[in-house]
């Protein structure tokens, strides 16, 4: 348990969005994707997830989707739901959902759910839930988490002194409660054991930090080997042994995550953003971006995700 406390203490949690959503038309989104973690609580109606064996979210239950994980999600009745791509949904989302802005109506509208989006990074460097490689999963009725989500939604809708501080604290509470739920129900045991080991390896932490600070530069295995003070032939094996992925796949994910952040928060050109995150060939950057997110970079800028409706 001490190891998990150290991991929790090392987590940097950042609130991104909170929304109270009403479903206007049943819809199945293929390959739903976002770089941030999302937690959805169903108030009324139907929500399900999974492509092969669909799992139903019961009213009061929560669906957790780790950042960076593709998922098939249905909002509304699965029989009558219209199946669309993530790109189609983002382009025409006003046809399918609407956001509420009255805190008095949270949890009281038909066909509605609450949603919060957040980051949780170990040493402000590596996404904790993504690194676990866990799939989307259900959190069965948990009153503590439900109350906290409602408090975040309410604070976000109001313009009161200290709301940012309250939301930050409450988001940290949600992250801790999710980790407690995983531990209590013995979920993803092997992944947790792995993480509790490698998050204490200073050489790996140095690699994570270097990648974060140099996304636009040379991140070859030769460079990473120098950072970790291991041989170039060994660094890839070392990284994969501890994290389960090879370093170049991890680097590409980090670059694309940063690209999404820049698309949403800056007015830089797509060419400049690609260059900032290490892609000198804009066409190649655009191809890789669409392959990863299912939509062109330009549409990611013009049409934000469900969390930003």
PDB file of C-alpha atoms in Angstrom:
ATOM      1  CA  UNK A   1       0.000   0.000   0.000  1.00  0.00           C
ATOM      2  CA  UNK A   2       2.945   2.309   0.621  1.00  0.00           C
ATOM      3  CA  UNK A   3       3.855   2.094  -3.070  1.00  0.00           C
ATOM      4  CA  UNK A   4       0.374   3.224  -4.088  1.00  0.00           C
ATOM      5  CA  UNK A   5       0.540   6.127  -1.666  1.00  0.00           C
ATOM      6  CA  UNK A   6       3.799   7.213  -3.295  1.00  0.00           C
ATOM      7  CA  UNK A   7       2.203   7.025  -6.737  1.00  0.00           C
ATOM      8  CA  UNK A   8      -0.809   9.056  -5.576  1.00  0.00           C
ATOM      9  CA  UNK A   9       1.476  11.631  -3.977  1.00  0.00           C
ATOM     10  CA  UNK A  10       3.369  11.939  -7.266  1.00  0.00           C
ATOM     11  CA  UNK A  11       0.237  12.546  -9.353  1.00  0.00           C
ATOM     12  CA  UNK A  12      -0.326  15.923 -10.913  1.00  0.00           C
ATOM     13  CA  UNK A  13      -4.070  16.281 -11.487  1.00  0.00           C
ATOM     14  CA  UNK A  14      -5.495  18.899 -13.844  1.00  0.00           C
ATOM     15  CA  UNK A  15      -9.193  19.595 -14.363  1.00  0.00           C
ATOM     16  CA  UNK A  16     -10.111  20.039 -18.034  1.00  0.00           C
ATOM     17  CA  UNK A  17     -13.892  20.159 -18.522  1.00  0.00           C
ATOM     18  CA  UNK A  18     -17.213  19.416 -16.841  1.00  0.00           C
ATOM     19  CA  UNK A  19     -20.532  19.114 -18.664  1.00  0.00           C
ATOM     20  CA  UNK A  20     -24.151  18.228 -17.926  1.00  0.00           C
ATOM     21  CA  UNK A  21     -25.361  16.612 -21.169  1.00  0.00           C
ATOM     22  CA  UNK A  22     -28.827  15.762 -22.468  1.00  0.00           C
ATOM     23  CA  UNK A  23     -29.111  13.196 -25.253  1.00  0.00           C
ATOM     24  CA  UNK A  24     -31.231  14.522 -28.123  1.00  0.00           C
ATOM     25  CA  UNK A  25     -30.894  11.558 -30.480  1.00  0.00           C
ATOM     26  CA  UNK A  26     -29.561   8.036 -29.826  1.00  0.00           C
ATOM     27  CA  UNK A  27     -26.069   7.715 -31.272  1.00  0.00           C
ATOM     28  CA  UNK A  28     -23.257   5.171 -31.381  1.00  0.00           C
ATOM     29  CA  UNK A  29     -19.805   6.740 -31.773  1.00  0.00           C
ATOM     30  CA  UNK A  30     -17.223   4.457 -33.322  1.00  0.00           C
ATOM     31  CA  UNK A  31     -13.653   5.011 -32.166  1.00  0.00           C
ATOM     32  CA  UNK A  32     -14.472   7.725 -29.648  1.00  0.00           C
ATOM     33  CA  UNK A  33     -11.135   9.141 -28.547  1.00  0.00           C
ATOM     34  CA  UNK A  34      -9.717  11.861 -26.361  1.00  0.00           C
ATOM     35  CA  UNK A  35      -6.304  12.531 -24.892  1.00  0.00           C
ATOM     36  CA  UNK A  36      -7.794  13.295 -21.474  1.00  0.00           C
ATOM     37  CA  UNK A  37      -9.432  10.858 -19.078  1.00  0.00           C
ATOM     38  CA  UNK A  38     -13.221  11.091 -18.950  1.00  0.00           C
ATOM     39  CA  UNK A  39     -15.680   9.978 -16.285  1.00  0.00           C
ATOM     40  CA  UNK A  40     -19.382   9.813 -17.172  1.00  0.00           C
ATOM     41  CA  UNK A  41     -22.173   9.333 -14.631  1.00  0.00           C
ATOM     42  CA  UNK A  42     -25.544   8.269 -16.032  1.00  0.00           C
ATOM     43  CA  UNK A  43     -28.481  10.114 -14.516  1.00  0.00           C
ATOM     44  CA  UNK A  44     -31.302   8.904 -16.751  1.00  0.00           C
ATOM     45  CA  UNK A  45     -31.718   6.906 -19.950  1.00  0.00           C
ATOM     46  CA  UNK A  46     -29.220   4.556 -21.550  1.00  0.00           C
ATOM     47  CA  UNK A  47     -25.476   4.518 -22.115  1.00  0.00           C
ATOM     48  CA  UNK A  48     -23.410   1.509 -23.181  1.00  0.00           C
ATOM     49  CA  UNK A  49     -19.873   0.860 -24.378  1.00  0.00           C
ATOM     50  CA  UNK A  50     -17.856  -1.795 -26.165  1.00  0.00           C
ATOM     51  CA  UNK A  51     -17.992  -2.975 -29.754  1.00  0.00           C
ATOM     52  CA  UNK A  52     -18.110  -6.777 -29.520  1.00  0.00           C
ATOM     53  CA  UNK A  53     -19.839  -7.362 -26.190  1.00  0.00           C
ATOM     54  CA  UNK A  54     -21.612  -4.151 -25.285  1.00  0.00           C
ATOM     55  CA  UNK A  55     -21.768  -3.328 -21.576  1.00  0.00           C
ATOM     56  CA  UNK A  56     -24.670  -1.335 -20.239  1.00  0.00           C
ATOM     57  CA  UNK A  57     -24.180   1.532 -17.825  1.00  0.00           C
ATOM     58  CA  UNK A  58     -26.950   1.467 -15.220  1.00  0.00           C
ATOM     59  CA  UNK A  59     -28.395   4.682 -13.830  1.00  0.00           C
ATOM     60  CA  UNK A  60     -26.081   5.911 -11.091  1.00  0.00           C
ATOM     61  CA  UNK A  61     -23.102   3.978 -12.468  1.00  0.00           C
ATOM     62  CA  UNK A  62     -20.054   5.607 -14.047  1.00  0.00           C
ATOM     63  CA  UNK A  63     -18.072   4.904 -17.202  1.00  0.00           C
ATOM     64  CA  UNK A  64     -14.361   5.662 -17.029  1.00  0.00           C
ATOM     65  CA  UNK A  65     -12.454   6.000 -20.308  1.00  0.00           C
ATOM     66  CA  UNK A  66      -8.682   6.454 -19.886  1.00  0.00           C
ATOM     67  CA  UNK A  67      -7.103   9.094 -22.063  1.00  0.00           C
ATOM     68  CA  UNK A  68      -5.662   7.760 -25.285  1.00  0.00           C
ATOM     69  CA  UNK A  69      -8.016   4.774 -25.486  1.00  0.00           C
ATOM     70  CA  UNK A  70     -10.333   4.248 -28.431  1.00  0.00           C
ATOM     71  CA  UNK A  71     -13.842   3.177 -27.436  1.00  0.00           C
ATOM     72  CA  UNK A  72     -17.233   2.538 -28.978  1.00  0.00           C
ATOM     73  CA  UNK A  73     -19.852   4.396 -26.925  1.00  0.00           C
ATOM     74  CA  UNK A  74     -23.627   4.518 -27.357  1.00  0.00           C
ATOM     75  CA  UNK A  75     -25.685   7.341 -25.900  1.00  0.00           C
ATOM     76  CA  UNK A  76     -29.363   6.381 -25.902  1.00  0.00           C
ATOM     77  CA  UNK A  77     -31.129   3.212 -27.041  1.00  0.00           C
ATOM     78  CA  UNK A  78     -28.738   0.830 -28.799  1.00  0.00           C
ATOM     79  CA  UNK A  79     -31.464  -0.488 -31.130  1.00  0.00           C
ATOM     80  CA  UNK A  80     -32.419   2.904 -32.559  1.00  0.00           C
ATOM     81  CA  UNK A  81     -28.988   4.554 -32.254  1.00  0.00           C
ATOM     82  CA  UNK A  82     -27.444   6.000 -35.406  1.00  0.00           C
ATOM     83  CA  UNK A  83     -23.853   4.800 -35.872  1.00  0.00           C
ATOM     84  CA  UNK A  84     -21.380   7.548 -36.756  1.00  0.00           C
ATOM     85  CA  UNK A  85     -17.642   8.057 -36.794  1.00  0.00           C
ATOM     86  CA  UNK A  86     -15.938  10.281 -34.251  1.00  0.00           C
ATOM     87  CA  UNK A  87     -15.406  12.812 -37.038  1.00  0.00           C
ATOM     88  CA  UNK A  88     -19.099  12.873 -37.966  1.00  0.00           C
ATOM     89  CA  UNK A  89     -20.096  13.282 -34.335  1.00  0.00           C
ATOM     90  CA  UNK A  90     -17.713  16.151 -33.747  1.00  0.00           C
ATOM     91  CA  UNK A  91     -18.886  17.905 -36.907  1.00  0.00           C
ATOM     92  CA  UNK A  92     -22.616  17.614 -36.154  1.00  0.00           C
ATOM     93  CA  UNK A  93     -22.758  17.113 -32.398  1.00  0.00           C
ATOM     94  CA  UNK A  94     -25.544  19.697 -31.934  1.00  0.00           C
ATOM     95  CA  UNK A  95     -27.866  17.197 -33.613  1.00  0.00           C
ATOM     96  CA  UNK A  96     -27.204  14.608 -30.930  1.00  0.00           C
ATOM     97  CA  UNK A  97     -26.534  16.303 -27.594  1.00  0.00           C
ATOM     98  CA  UNK A  98     -26.908  19.594 -25.758  1.00  0.00           C
ATOM     99  CA  UNK A  99     -25.221  20.974 -22.675  1.00  0.00           C
ATOM    100  CA  UNK A 100     -27.131  22.287 -19.685  1.00  0.00           C
ATOM    101  CA  UNK A 101     -26.088  25.344 -17.681  1.00  0.00           C
ATOM    102  CA  UNK A 102     -28.521  25.308 -14.749  1.00  0.00           C
ATOM    103  CA  UNK A 103     -27.067  23.645 -11.638  1.00  0.00           C
ATOM    104  CA  UNK A 104     -30.592  23.117 -10.274  1.00  0.00           C
ATOM    105  CA  UNK A 105     -31.257  20.647 -13.118  1.00  0.00           C
ATOM    106  CA  UNK A 106     -28.193  18.442 -12.633  1.00  0.00           C
ATOM    107  CA  UNK A 107     -29.383  14.848 -12.535  1.00  0.00           C
ATOM    108  CA  UNK A 108     -33.013  15.803 -13.093  1.00  0.00           C
ATOM    109  CA  UNK A 109     -33.314  15.869 -16.889  1.00  0.00           C
ATOM    110  CA  UNK A 110     -34.473  12.866 -18.918  1.00  0.00           C
ATOM    111  CA  UNK A 111     -31.791  11.099 -20.999  1.00  0.00           C
ATOM    112  CA  UNK A 112     -28.944  12.919 -19.316  1.00  0.00           C
ATOM    113  CA  UNK A 113     -25.512  12.329 -17.884  1.00  0.00           C
ATOM    114  CA  UNK A 114     -22.725  14.257 -16.209  1.00  0.00           C
ATOM    115  CA  UNK A 115     -19.174  14.224 -17.495  1.00  0.00           C
ATOM    116  CA  UNK A 116     -15.829  15.438 -16.225  1.00  0.00           C
ATOM    117  CA  UNK A 117     -12.512  15.381 -18.070  1.00  0.00           C
ATOM    118  CA  UNK A 118      -9.102  15.544 -16.422  1.00  0.00           C
ATOM    119  CA  UNK A 119      -5.397  14.749 -16.611  1.00  0.00           C
ATOM    120  CA  UNK A 120      -3.566  12.618 -14.058  1.00  0.00           C
ATOM    121  CA  UNK A 121       0.189  12.521 -14.637  1.00  0.00           C
ATOM    122  CA  UNK A 122       2.912  10.943 -12.542  1.00  0.00           C
ATOM    123  CA  UNK A 123       5.606  13.537 -11.871  1.00  0.00           C
ATOM    124  CA  UNK A 124       3.632  15.749 -14.298  1.00  0.00           C
ATOM    125  CA  UNK A 125       5.131  13.655 -17.073  1.00  0.00           C
ATOM    126  CA  UNK A 126       3.425  10.347 -17.878  1.00  0.00           C
ATOM    127  CA  UNK A 127      -0.325   9.734 -17.981  1.00  0.00           C
ATOM    128  CA  UNK A 128      -1.024   7.376 -15.103  1.00  0.00           C
ATOM    129  CA  UNK A 129      -4.155   5.612 -16.367  1.00  0.00           C
ATOM    130  CA  UNK A 130      -2.818   5.423 -19.919  1.00  0.00           C
ATOM    131  CA  UNK A 131       0.393   3.865 -18.656  1.00  0.00           C
ATOM    132  CA  UNK A 132      -1.637   1.168 -16.929  1.00  0.00           C
ATOM    133  CA  UNK A 133      -3.004   0.190 -20.347  1.00  0.00           C
ATOM    134  CA  UNK A 134      -6.442  -0.347 -18.805  1.00  0.00           C
ATOM    135  CA  UNK A 135      -9.543  -0.489 -21.020  1.00  0.00           C
ATOM    136  CA  UNK A 136     -12.666   1.581 -20.403  1.00  0.00           C
ATOM    137  CA  UNK A 137     -14.446   0.168 -17.356  1.00  0.00           C
ATOM    138  CA  UNK A 138     -17.519   0.559 -15.174  1.00  0.00           C
ATOM    139  CA  UNK A 139     -17.569   1.988 -11.687  1.00  0.00           C
ATOM    140  CA  UNK A 140     -20.676   0.609 -10.065  1.00  0.00           C
ATOM    141  CA  UNK A 141     -22.782   2.974  -8.004  1.00  0.00           C
ATOM    142  CA  UNK A 142     -20.407   4.905  -5.757  1.00  0.00           C
ATOM    143  CA  UNK A 143     -22.103   7.660  -3.794  1.00  0.00           C
ATOM    144  CA  UNK A 144     -18.853   9.395  -2.833  1.00  0.00           C
ATOM    145  CA  UNK A 145     -17.699   9.808  -6.429  1.00  0.00           C
ATOM    146  CA  UNK A 146     -21.206  10.739  -7.590  1.00  0.00           C
ATOM    147  CA  UNK A 147     -21.487  13.526  -5.009  1.00  0.00           C
ATOM    148  CA  UNK A 148     -18.064  14.874  -5.963  1.00  0.00           C
ATOM    149  CA  UNK A 149     -18.907  14.889  -9.690  1.00  0.00           C
ATOM    150  CA  UNK A 150     -22.095  16.831  -8.975  1.00  0.00           C
ATOM    151  CA  UNK A 151     -20.141  19.340  -6.893  1.00  0.00           C
ATOM    152  CA  UNK A 152     -17.675  19.844  -9.758  1.00  0.00           C
ATOM    153  CA  UNK A 153     -20.505  20.335 -12.260  1.00  0.00           C
ATOM    154  CA  UNK A 154     -22.199  22.853  -9.980  1.00  0.00           C
ATOM    155  CA  UNK A 155     -19.015  24.825  -9.304  1.00  0.00           C
ATOM    156  CA  UNK A 156     -18.174  24.916 -13.004  1.00  0.00           C
ATOM    157  CA  UNK A 157     -21.589  26.415 -13.863  1.00  0.00           C
ATOM    158  CA  UNK A 158     -21.382  29.145 -11.243  1.00  0.00           C
ATOM    159  CA  UNK A 159     -19.206  32.232 -11.105  1.00  0.00           C
ATOM    160  CA  UNK A 160     -18.294  32.258  -7.439  1.00  0.00           C
ATOM    161  CA  UNK A 161     -15.048  33.184  -5.656  1.00  0.00           C
ATOM    162  CA  UNK A 162     -12.623  30.298  -5.344  1.00  0.00           C
ATOM    163  CA  UNK A 163     -14.383  28.045  -7.852  1.00  0.00           C
ATOM    164  CA  UNK A 164     -11.113  27.121  -9.579  1.00  0.00           C
ATOM    165  CA  UNK A 165      -9.542  26.035  -6.293  1.00  0.00           C
ATOM    166  CA  UNK A 166     -12.618  24.021  -5.288  1.00  0.00           C
ATOM    167  CA  UNK A 167     -12.760  22.289  -8.689  1.00  0.00           C
ATOM    168  CA  UNK A 168      -9.068  21.412  -8.465  1.00  0.00           C
ATOM    169  CA  UNK A 169      -9.475  19.867  -5.027  1.00  0.00           C
ATOM    170  CA  UNK A 170     -12.605  17.958  -6.032  1.00  0.00           C
ATOM    171  CA  UNK A 171     -10.970  16.646  -9.214  1.00  0.00           C
ATOM    172  CA  UNK A 172      -8.067  15.330  -7.149  1.00  0.00           C
ATOM    173  CA  UNK A 173     -10.621  13.600  -4.908  1.00  0.00           C
ATOM    174  CA  UNK A 174     -12.206  11.931  -7.953  1.00  0.00           C
ATOM    175  CA  UNK A 175      -8.839  10.609  -9.148  1.00  0.00           C
ATOM    176  CA  UNK A 176      -8.013   9.190  -5.721  1.00  0.00           C
ATOM    177  CA  UNK A 177     -11.446   7.563  -5.461  1.00  0.00           C
ATOM    178  CA  UNK A 178     -10.996   5.942  -8.893  1.00  0.00           C
ATOM    179  CA  UNK A 179      -7.657   4.484  -7.770  1.00  0.00           C
ATOM    180  CA  UNK A 180      -9.251   3.288  -4.511  1.00  0.00           C
ATOM    181  CA  UNK A 181     -12.044   1.649  -6.505  1.00  0.00           C
ATOM    182  CA  UNK A 182      -9.488  -0.167  -8.677  1.00  0.00           C
ATOM    183  CA  UNK A 183      -7.584  -1.393  -5.602  1.00  0.00           C
ATOM    184  CA  UNK A 184     -10.697  -2.353  -3.630  1.00  0.00           C
ATOM    185  CA  UNK A 185     -12.080  -4.408  -6.500  1.00  0.00           C
ATOM    186  CA  UNK A 186      -8.667  -5.845  -7.425  1.00  0.00           C
ATOM    187  CA  UNK A 187      -8.843  -4.561 -10.990  1.00  0.00           C
ATOM    188  CA  UNK A 188      -5.799  -4.514 -13.275  1.00  0.00           C
ATOM    189  CA  UNK A 189      -3.602  -6.064 -10.572  1.00  0.00           C
ATOM    190  CA  UNK A 190      -0.683  -6.899 -12.867  1.00  0.00           C
ATOM    191  CA  UNK A 191      -0.575  -3.408 -14.362  1.00  0.00           C
ATOM    192  CA  UNK A 192      -0.605  -1.797 -10.921  1.00  0.00           C
ATOM    193  CA  UNK A 193       2.244  -3.968  -9.698  1.00  0.00           C
ATOM    194  CA  UNK A 194       4.288  -3.024 -12.763  1.00  0.00           C
ATOM    195  CA  UNK A 195       3.642   0.684 -12.285  1.00  0.00           C
ATOM    196  CA  UNK A 196       4.461   0.648  -8.584  1.00  0.00           C
ATOM    197  CA  UNK A 197       7.863  -0.704  -9.600  1.00  0.00           C
ATOM    198  CA  UNK A 198       8.854   1.415 -12.571  1.00  0.00           C
ATOM    199  CA  UNK A 199       7.600   4.726 -11.235  1.00  0.00           C
ATOM    200  CA  UNK A 200      10.375   4.418  -8.666  1.00  0.00           C
ATOM    201  CA  UNK A 201      13.113   3.901 -11.265  1.00  0.00           C
ATOM    202  CA  UNK A 202      14.996   7.234 -11.489  1.00  0.00           C
ATOM    203  CA  UNK A 203      16.414   6.453 -14.945  1.00  0.00           C
ATOM    204  CA  UNK A 204      12.947   5.932 -16.383  1.00  0.00           C
ATOM    205  CA  UNK A 205      11.669   9.095 -14.725  1.00  0.00           C
ATOM    206  CA  UNK A 206      14.591  10.962 -16.292  1.00  0.00           C
ATOM    207  CA  UNK A 207      13.563   9.638 -19.717  1.00  0.00           C
ATOM    208  CA  UNK A 208       9.942  10.682 -19.186  1.00  0.00           C
ATOM    209  CA  UNK A 209      10.996  14.167 -18.122  1.00  0.00           C
ATOM    210  CA  UNK A 210      13.414  14.559 -21.036  1.00  0.00           C
ATOM    211  CA  UNK A 211      10.763  13.504 -23.562  1.00  0.00           C
ATOM    212  CA  UNK A 212       8.272  15.968 -22.106  1.00  0.00           C
ATOM    213  CA  UNK A 213      10.746  18.856 -22.330  1.00  0.00           C
ATOM    214  CA  UNK A 214      12.054  18.032 -25.814  1.00  0.00           C
ATOM    215  CA  UNK A 215       9.053  16.945 -27.892  1.00  0.00           C
ATOM    216  CA  UNK A 216      10.182  19.084 -30.810  1.00  0.00           C
ATOM    217  CA  UNK A 217      13.745  17.791 -30.804  1.00  0.00           C
ATOM    218  CA  UNK A 218      15.751  14.629 -31.378  1.00  0.00           C
ATOM    219  CA  UNK A 219      14.291  11.785 -29.318  1.00  0.00           C
ATOM    220  CA  UNK A 220      16.084   8.885 -30.931  1.00  0.00           C
ATOM    221  CA  UNK A 221      17.037   5.837 -28.903  1.00  0.00           C
ATOM    222  CA  UNK A 222      20.637   7.102 -28.966  1.00  0.00           C
ATOM    223  CA  UNK A 223      19.591  10.317 -27.193  1.00  0.00           C
ATOM    224  CA  UNK A 224      17.394   8.451 -24.689  1.00  0.00           C
ATOM    225  CA  UNK A 225      20.245   6.045 -23.953  1.00  0.00           C
ATOM    226  CA  UNK A 226      22.458   8.976 -22.988  1.00  0.00           C
ATOM    227  CA  UNK A 227      19.728  10.355 -20.721  1.00  0.00           C
ATOM    228  CA  UNK A 228      19.328   7.046 -18.904  1.00  0.00           C
ATOM    229  CA  UNK A 229      23.029   6.190 -19.032  1.00  0.00           C
ATOM    230  CA  UNK A 230      22.398   2.816 -20.677  1.00  0.00           C
ATOM    231  CA  UNK A 231      23.509   1.457 -24.041  1.00  0.00           C
ATOM    232  CA  UNK A 232      21.681   2.428 -27.228  1.00  0.00           C
ATOM    233  CA  UNK A 233      21.054  -1.249 -27.997  1.00  0.00           C
ATOM    234  CA  UNK A 234      19.469  -1.768 -24.570  1.00  0.00           C
ATOM    235  CA  UNK A 235      17.386   1.386 -24.035  1.00  0.00           C
ATOM    236  CA  UNK A 236      14.430   0.236 -26.147  1.00  0.00           C
ATOM    237  CA  UNK A 237      14.278  -3.117 -24.383  1.00  0.00           C
ATOM    238  CA  UNK A 238      14.688  -1.421 -20.990  1.00  0.00           C
ATOM    239  CA  UNK A 239      11.856   1.041 -21.665  1.00  0.00           C
ATOM    240  CA  UNK A 240       9.481  -1.629 -22.975  1.00  0.00           C
ATOM    241  CA  UNK A 241      10.298  -4.017 -20.136  1.00  0.00           C
ATOM    242  CA  UNK A 242       9.207  -1.422 -17.590  1.00  0.00           C
ATOM    243  CA  UNK A 243       6.313   0.247 -19.435  1.00  0.00           C
ATOM    244  CA  UNK A 244       4.975  -2.379 -21.824  1.00  0.00           C
ATOM    245  CA  UNK A 245       5.463  -0.140 -24.889  1.00  0.00           C
ATOM    246  CA  UNK A 246       8.467   0.802 -26.964  1.00  0.00           C
ATOM    247  CA  UNK A 247       9.847   4.328 -26.504  1.00  0.00           C
ATOM    248  CA  UNK A 248       9.043   5.579 -30.006  1.00  0.00           C
ATOM    249  CA  UNK A 249       5.352   4.641 -29.658  1.00  0.00           C
ATOM    250  CA  UNK A 250       5.268   6.469 -26.330  1.00  0.00           C
ATOM    251  CA  UNK A 251       6.969   9.496 -27.881  1.00  0.00           C
ATOM    252  CA  UNK A 252       4.472   9.650 -30.723  1.00  0.00           C
ATOM    253  CA  UNK A 253       1.568   9.576 -28.279  1.00  0.00           C
ATOM    254  CA  UNK A 254       3.122  12.393 -26.246  1.00  0.00           C
ATOM    255  CA  UNK A 255       3.712  14.451 -29.385  1.00  0.00           C
ATOM    256  CA  UNK A 256       0.138  13.984 -30.551  1.00  0.00           C
ATOM    257  CA  UNK A 257      -1.226  14.802 -27.100  1.00  0.00           C
ATOM    258  CA  UNK A 258       0.738  18.052 -27.158  1.00  0.00           C
ATOM    259  CA  UNK A 259      -0.484  18.756 -30.701  1.00  0.00           C
ATOM    260  CA  UNK A 260      -4.102  18.424 -29.560  1.00  0.00           C
ATOM    261  CA  UNK A 261      -3.443  20.812 -26.697  1.00  0.00           C
ATOM    262  CA  UNK A 262      -1.916  23.378 -29.076  1.00  0.00           C
ATOM    263  CA  UNK A 263      -4.787  23.005 -31.554  1.00  0.00           C
ATOM    264  CA  UNK A 264      -7.274  23.727 -28.787  1.00  0.00           C
ATOM    265  CA  UNK A 265      -5.426  26.526 -27.044  1.00  0.00           C
ATOM    266  CA  UNK A 266      -3.314  28.366 -29.626  1.00  0.00           C
ATOM    267  CA  UNK A 267      -3.715  30.060 -32.983  1.00  0.00           C
ATOM    268  CA  UNK A 268      -0.576  28.538 -34.450  1.00  0.00           C
ATOM    269  CA  UNK A 269      -0.780  27.052 -37.931  1.00  0.00           C
ATOM    270  CA  UNK A 270      -0.942  23.283 -38.318  1.00  0.00           C
ATOM    271  CA  UNK A 271       2.502  23.417 -39.946  1.00  0.00           C
ATOM    272  CA  UNK A 272       3.912  25.262 -36.905  1.00  0.00           C
ATOM    273  CA  UNK A 273       2.247  22.885 -34.460  1.00  0.00           C
ATOM    274  CA  UNK A 274       3.595  19.877 -36.307  1.00  0.00           C
ATOM    275  CA  UNK A 275       7.072  21.366 -36.185  1.00  0.00           C
ATOM    276  CA  UNK A 276       6.728  22.219 -32.483  1.00  0.00           C
ATOM    277  CA  UNK A 277       6.028  18.573 -31.643  1.00  0.00           C
ATOM    278  CA  UNK A 278       8.796  17.130 -33.781  1.00  0.00           C
ATOM    279  CA  UNK A 279       7.310  16.644 -37.259  1.00  0.00           C
ATOM    280  CA  UNK A 280       9.210  18.542 -39.926  1.00  0.00           C
ATOM    281  CA  UNK A 281       7.046  17.025 -42.689  1.00  0.00           C
ATOM    282  CA  UNK A 282       3.571  18.578 -42.304  1.00  0.00           C
ATOM    283  CA  UNK A 283       1.899  16.056 -44.613  1.00  0.00           C
ATOM    284  CA  UNK A 284       3.280  13.167 -42.559  1.00  0.00           C
ATOM    285  CA  UNK A 285       2.184  14.839 -39.327  1.00  0.00           C
ATOM    286  CA  UNK A 286      -1.356  15.228 -40.717  1.00  0.00           C
ATOM    287  CA  UNK A 287      -1.481  11.586 -41.816  1.00  0.00           C
ATOM    288  CA  UNK A 288      -0.330  10.320 -38.430  1.00  0.00           C
ATOM    289  CA  UNK A 289      -2.715  12.675 -36.636  1.00  0.00           C
ATOM    290  CA  UNK A 290      -5.737  11.424 -38.580  1.00  0.00           C
ATOM    291  CA  UNK A 291      -4.643   7.823 -38.130  1.00  0.00           C
ATOM    292  CA  UNK A 292      -4.476   8.276 -34.358  1.00  0.00           C
ATOM    293  CA  UNK A 293      -7.565  10.434 -33.758  1.00  0.00           C
ATOM    294  CA  UNK A 294      -9.753   9.542 -36.728  1.00  0.00           C
ATOM    295  CA  UNK A 295     -10.170  13.173 -37.812  1.00  0.00           C
ATOM    296  CA  UNK A 296      -7.962  15.723 -39.569  1.00  0.00           C
ATOM    297  CA  UNK A 297      -6.015  18.162 -37.419  1.00  0.00           C
ATOM    298  CA  UNK A 298      -7.986  21.076 -38.871  1.00  0.00           C
ATOM    299  CA  UNK A 299     -11.278  19.593 -37.712  1.00  0.00           C
ATOM    300  CA  UNK A 300      -9.879  18.978 -34.252  1.00  0.00           C
ATOM    301  CA  UNK A 301      -9.312  22.721 -34.088  1.00  0.00           C
ATOM    302  CA  UNK A 302     -12.731  23.709 -35.481  1.00  0.00           C
ATOM    303  CA  UNK A 303     -14.742  21.072 -33.686  1.00  0.00           C
ATOM    304  CA  UNK A 304     -13.858  20.181 -30.166  1.00  0.00           C
ATOM    305  CA  UNK A 305     -14.766  16.935 -28.484  1.00  0.00           C
ATOM    306  CA  UNK A 306     -17.775  15.946 -26.429  1.00  0.00           C
ATOM    307  CA  UNK A 307     -16.172  17.368 -23.313  1.00  0.00           C
ATOM    308  CA  UNK A 308     -16.108  20.819 -24.892  1.00  0.00           C
ATOM    309  CA  UNK A 309     -19.690  20.921 -26.153  1.00  0.00           C
TER     310      UNK A 309
END
